[in-house]
GROMACS .gro file of C-alpha atoms in nm:
model
  153
    1UNK     CA    1   7.418  15.896  12.933
    2UNK     CA    2   7.255  15.571  13.031
    3UNK     CA    3   7.425  15.234  13.010
    4UNK     CA    4   7.231  15.136  12.695
    5UNK     CA    5   7.344  15.456  12.522
    6UNK     CA    6   7.706  15.379  12.618
    7UNK     CA    7   7.679  15.030  12.473
    8UNK     CA    8   7.512  15.159  12.155
    9UNK     CA    9   7.780  15.426  12.102
   10UNK     CA   10   8.069  15.188  12.168
   11UNK     CA   11   7.912  14.936  11.929
   12UNK     CA   12   7.882  15.200  11.656
   13UNK     CA   13   8.242  15.313  11.710
   14UNK     CA   14   8.360  14.954  11.688
   15UNK     CA   15   8.164  14.892  11.367
   16UNK     CA   16   8.307  15.208  11.210
   17UNK     CA   17   8.663  15.106  11.306
   18UNK     CA   18   8.598  14.764  11.151
   19UNK     CA   19   8.468  14.928  10.833
   20UNK     CA   20   8.770  15.159  10.806
   21UNK     CA   21   9.016  14.879  10.881
   22UNK     CA   22   8.848  14.643  10.632
   23UNK     CA   23   8.910  14.903  10.360
   24UNK     CA   24   9.278  14.914  10.459
   25UNK     CA   25   9.300  14.533  10.454
   26UNK     CA   26   9.125  14.508  10.117
   27UNK     CA   27   9.341  14.782   9.966
   28UNK     CA   28   9.667  14.618  10.079
   29UNK     CA   29   9.548  14.276   9.955
   30UNK     CA   30   9.450  14.418   9.616
   31UNK     CA   31   9.788  14.592   9.578
   32UNK     CA   32   9.973  14.274   9.679
   33UNK     CA   33   9.768  14.063   9.435
   34UNK     CA   34   9.823  14.314   9.154
   35UNK     CA   35  10.201  14.301   9.195
   36UNK     CA   36  10.191  13.919   9.217
   37UNK     CA   37   9.996  13.910   8.890
   38UNK     CA   38  10.257  14.135   8.728
   39UNK     CA   39  10.528  13.900   8.856
   40UNK     CA   40  10.347  13.599   8.712
   41UNK     CA   41  10.304  13.772   8.375
   42UNK     CA   42  10.670  13.880   8.369
   43UNK     CA   43  10.777  13.518   8.405
   44UNK     CA   44  11.106  13.377   8.532
   45UNK     CA   45  11.429  13.575   8.568
   46UNK     CA   46  11.550  13.708   8.233
   47UNK     CA   47  11.911  13.705   8.352
   48UNK     CA   48  12.107  13.667   8.674
   49UNK     CA   49  12.063  14.032   8.776
   50UNK     CA   50  11.701  14.094   8.681
   51UNK     CA   51  11.642  14.421   8.866
   52UNK     CA   52  11.284  14.468   8.742
   53UNK     CA   53  11.178  14.131   8.884
   54UNK     CA   54  11.364  14.207   9.209
   55UNK     CA   55  11.181  14.540   9.228
   56UNK     CA   56  10.845  14.366   9.182
   57UNK     CA   57  10.930  14.111   9.451
   58UNK     CA   58  11.025  14.394   9.688
   59UNK     CA   59  10.694  14.570   9.620
   60UNK     CA   60  10.496  14.250   9.671
   61UNK     CA   61  10.674  14.186  10.002
   62UNK     CA   62  10.608  14.544  10.115
   63UNK     CA   63  10.235  14.512  10.039
   64UNK     CA   64  10.233  14.170  10.204
   65UNK     CA   65  10.373  14.324  10.523
   66UNK     CA   66  10.113  14.602  10.509
   67UNK     CA   67   9.839  14.345  10.456
   68UNK     CA   68   9.953  14.132  10.750
   69UNK     CA   69   9.970  14.435  10.980
   70UNK     CA   70   9.627  14.562  10.871
   71UNK     CA   71   9.476  14.216  10.908
   72UNK     CA   72   9.620  14.171  11.258
   73UNK     CA   73   9.477  14.510  11.362
   74UNK     CA   74   9.140  14.406  11.219
   75UNK     CA   75   9.161  14.087  11.427
   76UNK     CA   76   9.244  14.293  11.739
   77UNK     CA   77   8.912  14.475  11.702
   78UNK     CA   78   8.731  14.145  11.759
   79UNK     CA   79   8.875  14.136  12.112
   80UNK     CA   80   8.671  14.441  12.212
   81UNK     CA   81   8.346  14.366  12.393
   82UNK     CA   82   8.117  14.660  12.314
   83UNK     CA   83   7.884  14.557  12.599
   84UNK     CA   84   8.160  14.601  12.858
   85UNK     CA   85   8.142  14.930  13.053
   86UNK     CA   86   8.501  15.015  13.146
   87UNK     CA   87   8.569  15.188  13.478
   88UNK     CA   88   8.933  15.267  13.399
   89UNK     CA   89   9.108  15.374  13.078
   90UNK     CA   90   9.208  15.052  12.905
   91UNK     CA   91   9.182  14.876  12.569
   92UNK     CA   92   8.821  14.902  12.449
   93UNK     CA   93   8.737  15.214  12.652
   94UNK     CA   94   8.563  15.523  12.522
   95UNK     CA   95   8.718  15.822  12.698
   96UNK     CA   96   8.550  16.164  12.695
   97UNK     CA   97   8.777  16.448  12.808
   98UNK     CA   98   8.708  16.819  12.833
   99UNK     CA   99   8.869  16.867  12.490
  100UNK     CA  100   8.848  16.537  12.293
  101UNK     CA  101   8.676  16.202  12.270
  102UNK     CA  102   8.881  15.884  12.228
  103UNK     CA  103   8.811  15.521  12.147
  104UNK     CA  104   9.100  15.303  12.265
  105UNK     CA  105   9.118  15.040  11.992
  106UNK     CA  106   9.343  15.075  11.686
  107UNK     CA  107   9.490  15.376  11.512
  108UNK     CA  108   9.195  15.436  11.279
  109UNK     CA  109   9.199  15.814  11.317
  110UNK     CA  110   8.901  16.047  11.316
  111UNK     CA  111   8.554  15.893  11.337
  112UNK     CA  112   8.232  16.095  11.328
  113UNK     CA  113   7.920  15.952  11.492
  114UNK     CA  114   7.604  16.167  11.512
  115UNK     CA  115   7.805  16.481  11.438
  116UNK     CA  116   8.047  16.411  11.726
  117UNK     CA  117   8.417  16.356  11.652
  118UNK     CA  118   8.598  16.066  11.816
  119UNK     CA  119   8.959  15.962  11.768
  120UNK     CA  120   9.033  15.590  11.749
  121UNK     CA  121   9.378  15.549  11.903
  122UNK     CA  122   9.597  15.249  11.968
  123UNK     CA  123   9.706  15.150  12.319
  124UNK     CA  124  10.062  15.180  12.185
  125UNK     CA  125  10.058  15.558  12.137
  126UNK     CA  126  10.197  15.802  12.397
  127UNK     CA  127   9.857  15.972  12.440
  128UNK     CA  128   9.707  15.646  12.564
  129UNK     CA  129  10.007  15.588  12.792
  130UNK     CA  130   9.941  15.929  12.951
  131UNK     CA  131   9.587  15.830  13.051
  132UNK     CA  132   9.621  15.453  13.096
  133UNK     CA  133   9.457  15.320  13.413
  134UNK     CA  134   9.290  15.651  13.503
  135UNK     CA  135   8.928  15.691  13.614
  136UNK     CA  136   8.649  15.941  13.557
  137UNK     CA  137   8.750  16.277  13.709
  138UNK     CA  138   9.126  16.213  13.682
  139UNK     CA  139   9.349  16.469  13.511
  140UNK     CA  140   9.635  16.380  13.278
  141UNK     CA  141   9.884  16.591  13.087
  142UNK     CA  142   9.990  16.534  12.729
  143UNK     CA  143  10.214  16.769  12.529
  144UNK     CA  144  10.189  17.027  12.806
  145UNK     CA  145   9.808  17.032  12.796
  146UNK     CA  146   9.602  16.911  13.091
  147UNK     CA  147   9.284  16.718  13.018
  148UNK     CA  148   9.017  16.598  13.258
  149UNK     CA  149   8.841  16.267  13.201
  150UNK     CA  150   8.475  16.368  13.213
  151UNK     CA  151   8.328  16.031  13.128
  152UNK     CA  152   8.449  15.682  13.057
  153UNK     CA  153   8.286  15.360  12.946
   0.00000   0.00000   0.00000
């Protein structure tokens, strides 16, 4: 592949991760807002031990935590420069091995671009740790399986 093709592919992977993560953010926000609306409609505590209200508050807080996590991961994506051609495996790299293709970004899962499957993985997962800092041609082992880095950008 030529450098322009690398940049184009990385840009498309990044846009797809942003699209997927935006759906997660929007879903968590909608769920949080829905529970908050139910809380507002329910009104103040009916008695000292209002378990229904406490349950709604717990749900709202859970969705709020999910929203904050999803939003921070969405923000992390903005730190990736799609025009940067990485020479080692690091955050923002696209890593092509003899068995899989990875985009080191966030845990967005399976992404299909032009019929090719890529896996968006976080730099916090053990798979990334197994290949961190490696270069094209290096071999790493994960779960007893050896993989060779065939290309990297």
